[in-house]
Coordinates of C-alpha atoms in Angstrom, one line a residue:
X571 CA -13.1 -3.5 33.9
X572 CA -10.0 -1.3 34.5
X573 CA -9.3 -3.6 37.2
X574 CA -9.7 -6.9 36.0
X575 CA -7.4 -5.5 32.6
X576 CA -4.3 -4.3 34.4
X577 CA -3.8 -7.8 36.2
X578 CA -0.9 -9.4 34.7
X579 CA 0.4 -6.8 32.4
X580 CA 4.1 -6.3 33.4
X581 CA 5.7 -8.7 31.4
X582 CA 8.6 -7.6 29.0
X583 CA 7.2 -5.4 26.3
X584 CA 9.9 -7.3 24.3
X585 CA 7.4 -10.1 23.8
X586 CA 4.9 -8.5 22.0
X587 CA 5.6 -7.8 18.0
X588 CA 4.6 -4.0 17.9
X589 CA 5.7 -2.7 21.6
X590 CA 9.4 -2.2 20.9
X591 CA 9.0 -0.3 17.7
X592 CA 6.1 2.5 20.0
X593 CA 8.3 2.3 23.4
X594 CA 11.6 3.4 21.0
X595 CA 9.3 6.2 19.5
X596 CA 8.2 7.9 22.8
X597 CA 12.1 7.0 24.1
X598 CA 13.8 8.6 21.3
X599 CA 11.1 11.2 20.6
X600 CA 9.9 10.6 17.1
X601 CA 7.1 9.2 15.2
X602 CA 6.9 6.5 12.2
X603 CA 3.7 7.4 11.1
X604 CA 2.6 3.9 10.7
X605 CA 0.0 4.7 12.7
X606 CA -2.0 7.9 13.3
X607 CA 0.4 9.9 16.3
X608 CA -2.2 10.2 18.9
X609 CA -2.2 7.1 21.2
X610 CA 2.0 7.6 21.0
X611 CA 1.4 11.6 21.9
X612 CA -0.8 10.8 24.9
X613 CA 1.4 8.1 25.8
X614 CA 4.4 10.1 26.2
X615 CA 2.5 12.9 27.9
X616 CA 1.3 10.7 30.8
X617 CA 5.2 8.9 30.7
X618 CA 6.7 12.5 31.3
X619 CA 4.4 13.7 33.7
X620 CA 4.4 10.2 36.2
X621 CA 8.2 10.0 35.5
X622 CA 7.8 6.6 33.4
X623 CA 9.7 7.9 30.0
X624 CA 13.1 6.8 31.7
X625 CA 12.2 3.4 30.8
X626 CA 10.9 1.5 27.5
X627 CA 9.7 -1.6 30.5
X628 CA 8.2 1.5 32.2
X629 CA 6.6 3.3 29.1
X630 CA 5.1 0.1 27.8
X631 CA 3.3 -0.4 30.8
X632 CA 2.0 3.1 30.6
X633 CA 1.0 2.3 26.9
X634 CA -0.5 -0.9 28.5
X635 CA -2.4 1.1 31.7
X636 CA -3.9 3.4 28.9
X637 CA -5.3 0.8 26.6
X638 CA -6.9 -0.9 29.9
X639 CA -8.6 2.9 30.6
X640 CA -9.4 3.4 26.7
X641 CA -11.5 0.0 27.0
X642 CA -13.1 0.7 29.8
X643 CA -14.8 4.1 28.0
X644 CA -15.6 1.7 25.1
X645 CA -18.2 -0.5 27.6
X646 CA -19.4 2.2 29.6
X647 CA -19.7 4.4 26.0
X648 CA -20.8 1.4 24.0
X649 CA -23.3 0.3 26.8
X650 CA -25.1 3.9 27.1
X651 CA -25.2 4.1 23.5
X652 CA -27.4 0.5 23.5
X653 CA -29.0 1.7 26.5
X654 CA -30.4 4.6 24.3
X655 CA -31.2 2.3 21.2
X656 CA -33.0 -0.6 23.2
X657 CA -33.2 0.6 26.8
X658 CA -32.2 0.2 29.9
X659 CA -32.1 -3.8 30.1
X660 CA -30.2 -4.3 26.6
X661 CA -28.0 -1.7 28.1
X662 CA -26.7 -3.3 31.6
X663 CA -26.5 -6.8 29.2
X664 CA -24.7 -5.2 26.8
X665 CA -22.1 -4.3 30.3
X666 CA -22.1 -8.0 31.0
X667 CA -21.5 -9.1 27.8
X668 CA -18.5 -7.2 27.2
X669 CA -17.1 -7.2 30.9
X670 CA -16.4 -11.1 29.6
X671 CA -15.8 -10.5 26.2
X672 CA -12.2 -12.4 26.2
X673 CA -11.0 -10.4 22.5
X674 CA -11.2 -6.6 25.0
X675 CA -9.8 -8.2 28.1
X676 CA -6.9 -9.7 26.0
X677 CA -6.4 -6.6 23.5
X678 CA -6.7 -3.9 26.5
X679 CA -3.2 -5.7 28.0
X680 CA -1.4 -4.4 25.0
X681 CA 0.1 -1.1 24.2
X682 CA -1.5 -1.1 20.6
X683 CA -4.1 1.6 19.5
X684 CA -7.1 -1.0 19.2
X685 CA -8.8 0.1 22.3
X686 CA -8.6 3.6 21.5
X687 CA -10.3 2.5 18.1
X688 CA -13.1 1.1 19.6
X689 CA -13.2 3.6 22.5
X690 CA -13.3 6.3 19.2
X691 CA -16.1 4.4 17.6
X692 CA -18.2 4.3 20.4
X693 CA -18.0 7.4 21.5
X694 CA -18.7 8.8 18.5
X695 CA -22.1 6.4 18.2
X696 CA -22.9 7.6 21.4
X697 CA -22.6 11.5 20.7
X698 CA -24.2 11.1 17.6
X699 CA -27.3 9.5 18.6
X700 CA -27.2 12.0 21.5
X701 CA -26.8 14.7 19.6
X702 CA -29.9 13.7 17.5
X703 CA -31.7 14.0 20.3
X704 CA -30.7 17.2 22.4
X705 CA -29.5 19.8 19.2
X706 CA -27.3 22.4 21.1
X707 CA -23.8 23.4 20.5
X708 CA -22.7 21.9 23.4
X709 CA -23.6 18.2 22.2
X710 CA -22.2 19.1 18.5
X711 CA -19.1 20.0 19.7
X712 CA -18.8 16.7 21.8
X713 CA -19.7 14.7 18.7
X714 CA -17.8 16.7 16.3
X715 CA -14.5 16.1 19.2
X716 CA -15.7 12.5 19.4
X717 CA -15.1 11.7 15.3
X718 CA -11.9 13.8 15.7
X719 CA -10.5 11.1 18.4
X720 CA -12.0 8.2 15.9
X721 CA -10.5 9.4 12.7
X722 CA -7.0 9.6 14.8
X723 CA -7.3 6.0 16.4
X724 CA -5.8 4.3 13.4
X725 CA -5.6 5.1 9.4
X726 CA -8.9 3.4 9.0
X727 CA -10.4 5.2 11.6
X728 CA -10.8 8.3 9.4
X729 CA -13.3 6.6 7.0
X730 CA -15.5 5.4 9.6
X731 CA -15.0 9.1 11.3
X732 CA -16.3 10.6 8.3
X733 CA -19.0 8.2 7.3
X734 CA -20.7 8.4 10.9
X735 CA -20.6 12.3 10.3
X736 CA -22.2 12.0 7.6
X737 CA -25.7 10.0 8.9
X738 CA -25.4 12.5 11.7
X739 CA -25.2 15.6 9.4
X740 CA -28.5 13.9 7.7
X741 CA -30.2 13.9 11.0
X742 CA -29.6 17.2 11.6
X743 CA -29.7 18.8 7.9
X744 CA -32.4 21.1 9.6
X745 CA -30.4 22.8 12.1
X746 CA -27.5 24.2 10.1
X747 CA -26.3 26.1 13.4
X748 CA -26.1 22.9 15.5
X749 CA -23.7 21.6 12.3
X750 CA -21.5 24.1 12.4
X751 CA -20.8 23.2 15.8
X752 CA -19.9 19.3 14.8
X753 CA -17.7 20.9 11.9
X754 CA -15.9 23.1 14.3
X755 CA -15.3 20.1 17.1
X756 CA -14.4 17.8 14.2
X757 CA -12.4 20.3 12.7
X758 CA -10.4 21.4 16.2
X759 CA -10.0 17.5 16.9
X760 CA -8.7 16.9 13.9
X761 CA -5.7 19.7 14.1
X762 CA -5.5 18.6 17.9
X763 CA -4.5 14.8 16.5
X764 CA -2.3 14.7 13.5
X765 CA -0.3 18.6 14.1
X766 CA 3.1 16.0 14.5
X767 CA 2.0 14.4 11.0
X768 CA 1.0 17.5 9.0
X769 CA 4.5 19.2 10.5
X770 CA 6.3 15.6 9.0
X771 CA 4.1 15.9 6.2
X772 CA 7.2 14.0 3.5
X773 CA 8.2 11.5 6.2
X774 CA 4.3 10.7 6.9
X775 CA 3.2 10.3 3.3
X776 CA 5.7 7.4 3.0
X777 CA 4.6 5.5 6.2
X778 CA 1.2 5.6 4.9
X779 CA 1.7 4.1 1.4
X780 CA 3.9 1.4 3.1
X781 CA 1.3 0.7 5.0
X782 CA -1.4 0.5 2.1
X783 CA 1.2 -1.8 0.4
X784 CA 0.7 -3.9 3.4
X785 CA -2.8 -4.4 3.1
X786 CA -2.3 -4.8 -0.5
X787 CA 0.5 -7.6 -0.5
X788 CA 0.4 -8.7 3.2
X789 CA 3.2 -8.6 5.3
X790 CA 6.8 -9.6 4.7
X791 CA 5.9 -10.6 1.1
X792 CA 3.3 -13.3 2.5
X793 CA -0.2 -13.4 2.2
X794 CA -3.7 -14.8 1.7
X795 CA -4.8 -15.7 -1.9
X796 CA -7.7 -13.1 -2.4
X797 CA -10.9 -13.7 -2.0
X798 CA -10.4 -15.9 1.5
X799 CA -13.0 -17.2 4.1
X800 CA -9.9 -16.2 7.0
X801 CA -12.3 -13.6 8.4
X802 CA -15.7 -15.2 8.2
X803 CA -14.0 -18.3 9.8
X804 CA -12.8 -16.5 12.5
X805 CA -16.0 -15.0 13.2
X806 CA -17.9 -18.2 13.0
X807 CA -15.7 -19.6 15.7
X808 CA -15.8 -16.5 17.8
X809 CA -19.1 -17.3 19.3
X810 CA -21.5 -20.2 18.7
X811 CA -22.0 -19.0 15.1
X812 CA -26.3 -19.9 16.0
X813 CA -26.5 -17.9 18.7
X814 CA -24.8 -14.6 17.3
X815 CA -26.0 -14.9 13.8
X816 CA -29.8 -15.9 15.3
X817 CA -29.1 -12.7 17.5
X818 CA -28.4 -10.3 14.9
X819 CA -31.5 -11.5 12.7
X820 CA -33.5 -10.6 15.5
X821 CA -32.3 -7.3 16.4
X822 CA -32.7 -5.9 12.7
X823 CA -36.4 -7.8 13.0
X824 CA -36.9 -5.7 16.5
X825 CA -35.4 -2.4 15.3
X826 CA -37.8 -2.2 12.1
X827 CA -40.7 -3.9 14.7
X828 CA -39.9 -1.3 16.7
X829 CA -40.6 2.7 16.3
X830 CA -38.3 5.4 17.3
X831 CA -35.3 3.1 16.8
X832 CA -32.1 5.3 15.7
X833 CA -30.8 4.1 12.6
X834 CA -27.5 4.4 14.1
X835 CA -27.8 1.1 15.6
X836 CA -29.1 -0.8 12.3
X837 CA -26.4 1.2 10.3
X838 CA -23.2 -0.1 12.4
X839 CA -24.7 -3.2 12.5
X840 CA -25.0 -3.9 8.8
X841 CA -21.6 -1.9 8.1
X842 CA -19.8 -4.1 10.2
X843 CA -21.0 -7.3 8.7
X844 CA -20.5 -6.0 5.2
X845 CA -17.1 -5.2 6.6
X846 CA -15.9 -8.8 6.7
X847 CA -16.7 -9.3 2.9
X848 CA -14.3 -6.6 2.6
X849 CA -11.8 -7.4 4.5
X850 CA -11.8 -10.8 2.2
X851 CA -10.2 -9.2 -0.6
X852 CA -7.5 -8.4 1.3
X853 CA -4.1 -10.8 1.5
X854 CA -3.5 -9.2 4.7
X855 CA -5.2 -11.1 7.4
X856 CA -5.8 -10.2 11.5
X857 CA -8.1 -11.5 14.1
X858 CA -7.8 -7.4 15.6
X859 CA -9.2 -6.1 11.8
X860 CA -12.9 -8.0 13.1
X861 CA -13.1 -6.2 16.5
X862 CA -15.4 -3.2 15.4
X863 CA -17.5 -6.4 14.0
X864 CA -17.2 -8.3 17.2
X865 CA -18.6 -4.7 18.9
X866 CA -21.4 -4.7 16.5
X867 CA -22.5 -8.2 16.6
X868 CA -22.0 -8.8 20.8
X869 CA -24.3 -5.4 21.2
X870 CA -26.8 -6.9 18.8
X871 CA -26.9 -9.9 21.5
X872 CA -27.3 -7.2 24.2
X873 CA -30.0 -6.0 22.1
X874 CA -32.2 -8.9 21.3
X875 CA -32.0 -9.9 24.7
X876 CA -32.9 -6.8 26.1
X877 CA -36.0 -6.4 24.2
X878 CA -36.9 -10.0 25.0
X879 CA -36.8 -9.4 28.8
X880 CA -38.7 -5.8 28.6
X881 CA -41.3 -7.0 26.3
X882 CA -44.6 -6.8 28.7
X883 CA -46.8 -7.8 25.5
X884 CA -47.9 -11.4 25.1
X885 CA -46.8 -14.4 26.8
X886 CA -43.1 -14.9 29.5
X887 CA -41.9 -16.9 27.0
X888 CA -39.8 -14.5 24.7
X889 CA -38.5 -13.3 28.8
X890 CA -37.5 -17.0 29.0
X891 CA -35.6 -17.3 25.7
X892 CA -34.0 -14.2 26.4
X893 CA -32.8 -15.3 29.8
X894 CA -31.7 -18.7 27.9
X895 CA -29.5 -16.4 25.1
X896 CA -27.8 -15.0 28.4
X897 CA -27.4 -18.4 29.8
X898 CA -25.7 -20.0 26.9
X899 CA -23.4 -16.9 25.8
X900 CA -22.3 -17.1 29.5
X901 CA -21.5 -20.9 29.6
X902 CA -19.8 -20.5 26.3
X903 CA -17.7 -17.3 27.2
X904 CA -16.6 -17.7 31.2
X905 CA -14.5 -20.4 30.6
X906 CA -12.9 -19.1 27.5
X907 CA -12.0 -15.4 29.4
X908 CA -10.8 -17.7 32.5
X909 CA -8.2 -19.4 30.3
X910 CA -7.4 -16.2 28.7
X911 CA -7.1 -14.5 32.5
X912 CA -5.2 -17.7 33.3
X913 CA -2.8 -17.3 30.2
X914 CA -1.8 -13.8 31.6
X915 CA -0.2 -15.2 34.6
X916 CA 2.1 -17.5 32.7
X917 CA 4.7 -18.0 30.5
X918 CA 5.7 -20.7 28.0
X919 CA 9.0 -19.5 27.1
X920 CA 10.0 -21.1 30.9
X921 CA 8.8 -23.9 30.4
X922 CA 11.5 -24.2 27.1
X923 CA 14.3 -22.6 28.9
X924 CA 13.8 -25.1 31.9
X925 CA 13.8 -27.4 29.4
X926 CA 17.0 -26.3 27.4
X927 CA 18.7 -25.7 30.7
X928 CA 18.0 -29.6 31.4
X929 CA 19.0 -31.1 28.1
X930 CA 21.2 -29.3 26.3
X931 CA 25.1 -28.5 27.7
X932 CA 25.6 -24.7 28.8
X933 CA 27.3 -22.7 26.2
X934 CA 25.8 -24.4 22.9
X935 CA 25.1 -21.6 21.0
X936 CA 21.5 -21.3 19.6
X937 CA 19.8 -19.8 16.2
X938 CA 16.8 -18.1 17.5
X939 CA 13.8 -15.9 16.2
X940 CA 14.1 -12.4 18.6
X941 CA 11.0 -12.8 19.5
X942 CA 11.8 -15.6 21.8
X943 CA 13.6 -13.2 24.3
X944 CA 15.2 -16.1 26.4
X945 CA 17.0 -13.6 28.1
X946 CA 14.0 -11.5 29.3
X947 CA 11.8 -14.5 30.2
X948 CA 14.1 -16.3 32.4
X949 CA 14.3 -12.5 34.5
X950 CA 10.4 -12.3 34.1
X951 CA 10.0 -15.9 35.2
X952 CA 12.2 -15.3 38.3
X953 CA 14.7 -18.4 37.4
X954 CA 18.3 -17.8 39.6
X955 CA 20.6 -16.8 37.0
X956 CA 21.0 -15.9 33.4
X957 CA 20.4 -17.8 30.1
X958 CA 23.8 -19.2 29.7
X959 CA 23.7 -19.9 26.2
X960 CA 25.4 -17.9 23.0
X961 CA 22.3 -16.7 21.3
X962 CA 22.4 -15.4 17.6
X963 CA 19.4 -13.9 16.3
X964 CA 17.5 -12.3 14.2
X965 CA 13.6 -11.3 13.6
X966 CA 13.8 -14.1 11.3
X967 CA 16.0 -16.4 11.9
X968 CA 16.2 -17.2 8.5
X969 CA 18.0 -14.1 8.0
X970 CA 21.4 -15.2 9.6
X971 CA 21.9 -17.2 7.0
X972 CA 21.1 -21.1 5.4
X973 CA 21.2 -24.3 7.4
X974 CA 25.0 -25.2 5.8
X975 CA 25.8 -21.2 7.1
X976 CA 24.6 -22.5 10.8
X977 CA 25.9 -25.3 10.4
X978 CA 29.3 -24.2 10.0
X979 CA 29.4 -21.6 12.8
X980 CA 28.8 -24.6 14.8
X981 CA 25.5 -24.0 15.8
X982 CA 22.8 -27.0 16.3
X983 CA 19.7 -25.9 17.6
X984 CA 16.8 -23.4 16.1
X985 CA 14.5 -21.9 18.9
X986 CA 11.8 -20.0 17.0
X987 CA 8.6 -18.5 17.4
X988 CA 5.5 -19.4 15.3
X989 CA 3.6 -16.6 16.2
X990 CA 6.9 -14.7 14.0
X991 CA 7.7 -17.7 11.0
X992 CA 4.0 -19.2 11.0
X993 CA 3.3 -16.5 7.7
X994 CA 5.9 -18.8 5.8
X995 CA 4.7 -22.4 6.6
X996 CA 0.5 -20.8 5.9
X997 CA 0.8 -18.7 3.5
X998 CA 1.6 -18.1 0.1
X999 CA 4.8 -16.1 -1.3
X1000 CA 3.4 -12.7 -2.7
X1001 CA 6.9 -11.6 -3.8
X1002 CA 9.5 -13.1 -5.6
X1003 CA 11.8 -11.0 -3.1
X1004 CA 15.0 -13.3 -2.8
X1005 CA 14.8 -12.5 1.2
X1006 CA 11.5 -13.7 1.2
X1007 CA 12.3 -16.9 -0.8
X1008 CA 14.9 -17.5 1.4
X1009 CA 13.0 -17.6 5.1
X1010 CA 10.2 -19.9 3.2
X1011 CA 13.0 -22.2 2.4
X1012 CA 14.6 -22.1 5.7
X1013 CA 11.8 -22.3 7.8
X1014 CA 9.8 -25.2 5.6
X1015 CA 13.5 -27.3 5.8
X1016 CA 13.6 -27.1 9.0
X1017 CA 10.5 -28.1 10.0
X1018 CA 10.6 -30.9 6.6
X1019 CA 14.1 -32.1 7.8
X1020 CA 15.0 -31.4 11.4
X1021 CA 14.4 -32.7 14.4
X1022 CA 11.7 -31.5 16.8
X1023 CA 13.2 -32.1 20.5
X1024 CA 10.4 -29.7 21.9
X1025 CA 7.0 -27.9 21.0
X1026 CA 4.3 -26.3 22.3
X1027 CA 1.0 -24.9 20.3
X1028 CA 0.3 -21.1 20.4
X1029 CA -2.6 -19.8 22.1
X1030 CA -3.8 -16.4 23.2
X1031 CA -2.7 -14.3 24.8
X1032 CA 0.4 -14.9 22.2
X1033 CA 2.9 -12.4 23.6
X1034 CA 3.3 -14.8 26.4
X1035 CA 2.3 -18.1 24.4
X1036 CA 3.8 -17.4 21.0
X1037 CA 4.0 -21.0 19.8
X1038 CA 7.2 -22.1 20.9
X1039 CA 9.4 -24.6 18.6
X1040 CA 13.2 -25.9 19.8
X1041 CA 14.3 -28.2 16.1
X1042 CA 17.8 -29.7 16.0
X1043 CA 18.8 -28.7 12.4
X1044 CA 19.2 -30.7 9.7
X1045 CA 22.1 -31.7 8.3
X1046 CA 23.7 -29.9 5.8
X1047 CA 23.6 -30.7 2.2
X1048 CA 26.5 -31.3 -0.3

């Protein structure tokens, strides 16, 4: 896994929406708190101690080398946890599965903290069912360590922490000694994680409640009218929705067939699937928020098919249909993590600038969306020279001012990115914010009125395939 996840990962950390704003943290030695500090602490511990903190390039591919680690303890954690749920076939198919799960290969390239999320979760499944079974202080402690490093994963990672600690605590209500143990661990991890935020405590308290007003508005006043069907599409079209929905029918059916099943396993399960009816009252909306859901749902394949193949009762034929679900979820998954491997080792953005460079005189000066980085992808795509064009730009584009402004600074040509702007042409306004106004005007003119000369869709991995758009702007009104 760690091999297969560090293959392609040098490109500018520039091109990815979140990487600038943690590589300037662990440069410039402070926190935002937008996140919980831990993945940024570890981050800059390993960058000062290889000699990788002199650079953000450097630091980001730090970031990136850890998230590639952190997903490899989420399969080999995950996979023993199945292993002690459904046994020792559900747990080498529950390795397969996720060695080609394309969502972990793409998501442990980035330096973001959902690997160390899911690494937290499963961990903590893991030392909770083991824990149930072998009461000492030893395993406690490990479990109690285990929620510590899932409640400081992310914000929402303290919710889960604490609800898993609870159905452990109920497990082991009879040895109060063992659960003092947990506490302690839990306790220790806890200090270990968020000592920067409780010494910040002021500047902390604000990141947080700007980012609950995120969830609760959406991003850059934008967002999904509430309830939506975003998430349950986006699981549906994950996998073939018959095979993981037919899957996870018949791992509840074998967990209550079967005695001696840990709860834990029928638990996560039906949390993460009530999760996504959550997640629909949200105007917020992210492909990462299903992952623990994807984790949940992908074992309960590993599962099923693990207790088809081991069944010695009866007739072959449940052996056959479990070999089938294998076949079909491999058929239906190779190719998609062979594009995603493929879309790793290129780069749209030079395709644009070869085509800019061939159509378009040297020194027209450009509007552009920052995420674009033309200067960074003609470097990363090895192209002789530099991008010889004047560039202005901003996050938004939209924020340098109207068409008639552009206009009359003499710039014709709007290079943006889709994976940035796509939130105004999608979704709905949720502010009346006259910045906000503004881009959706902008952004719907230009794609209403202007000229497309060039475009290409966006696909994953989008740091390197963002949707790229170059429009000739429209001309300016009276």
């Amino acid at each position: 896994m760690l091999g297969f996840t560090t293959r392609h990962n040098a490109f500018p950390f520039q091109y990815h929406n979140d990487e600038p704003s943690k590589t300037d943290q662990i440069y410039e030695g402070r926190r935002n708190f937008l996140h919980p500090p831990l993945m940024l602490d570890i981050t800059a511990i390993v960058s000062g101690a290889t000699g990788a903190g002199g650079s953000r390039q450097n630091i980001a591919l730090t970031g990136r080398w850890l998230s590639a680690i952190y997903a490899t303890i989420t399969v080999i954690a995950f996979s023993a946890w199945i292993g002690l749920v459904a046994g020792r076939a559900a747990m080498f198919l529950a390795g397969y599965i996720f060695l080609l799960d394309p969502r972990l290969y793409e998501i442990a390239h980035y330096f973001k903290e959902d690997t160390l999320f899911l690494a937290g979760i499963a961990l903590a499944l893991l030392s909770g069912s083991w824990c149930a079974r072998k009461q000492s202080r030893c395993t406690a402690l490990a479990c109690g360590a285990a929620l510590g490093v899932l409640a400081g994963s992310k914000y929402i990672g303290f919710p889960i922490a604490l609800l898993l600690g609870v159905l452990t605590t109920y497990r082991l209500r009879e040895h109060r000694a063992v659960l003092k143990f947990l506490g302690a661990g839990f306790l220790a991890a806890l200090v270990a994680v968020y000592w920067s935020l409780i010494w910040q405590a002021p500047s902390a308290v604000v990141s947080i409640q700007e980012e609950l007003a995120h969830l609760r508005y959406g991003h850059y006043g934008v967002g999904a009218s509430v309830p939506h069907n975003h998430y349950v599409r986006f699981l549906f079209l994950a996998y073939p929705s018959l095979l993981l929905w037919g899957a996870c029918g018949a791992a509840v059916y074998y967990a209550w067939k079967r005695r001696g099943t840990h709860p834990d396993f029928l638990g996560f399960l039906i949390l993460s699937i009530l999760t996504v009816g959550v997640l629909s009252f949200l105007p917020k909306t992210s492909e990462r928020y299903l992952l623990p859901v994807y984790l949940a749902m992908t074992g309960a394949l590993a599962v099923c098919c693990g207790w088809m193949l081991q069944e010695n009762r009866g007739t072959n034929l449940h052996k056959l249909v479990g070999l089938l679900l294998v076949l079909l979820f491999s058929i239906y998954t190779i190719p998609k993590r062979l594009e995603m491997q493929a879309g790793f080792g290129s780069d749209s953005r030079a395709d644009l600038m070869d085509f800019i460079q061939q159509t378009i005189p040297p020194q027209t000066p450009f509007a552009i969306d920052a995420m674009v980085n033309p200067h960074e992808s003609v470097v990363y795509a090895g192209r002789p020279g530099e991008f010889s064009y004047p560039v202005h730009e901003s996050y938004f584009a939209a924020d340098l001012g109207t068409v008639e402004d552009l206009r009359a600074e003499g710039i014709e040509y709007f290079v943006g990115s889709w994976d940035v702007h796509h939130r105004y042409r999608e979704t709905r306004l949720t502010s009346s914010d006259p910045v906000n106004v503004a881009r959706s005007d902008f952004y719907n003119r230009l794609y209403d009125e202007g000229e497309i000369l060039w475009h290409v869709s966006g696909q994953h991995p989008k740091p390197l395939h963002p949707g790229l758009v170059l429009i000739r702007l429209p001309q300016a009104r009276d």
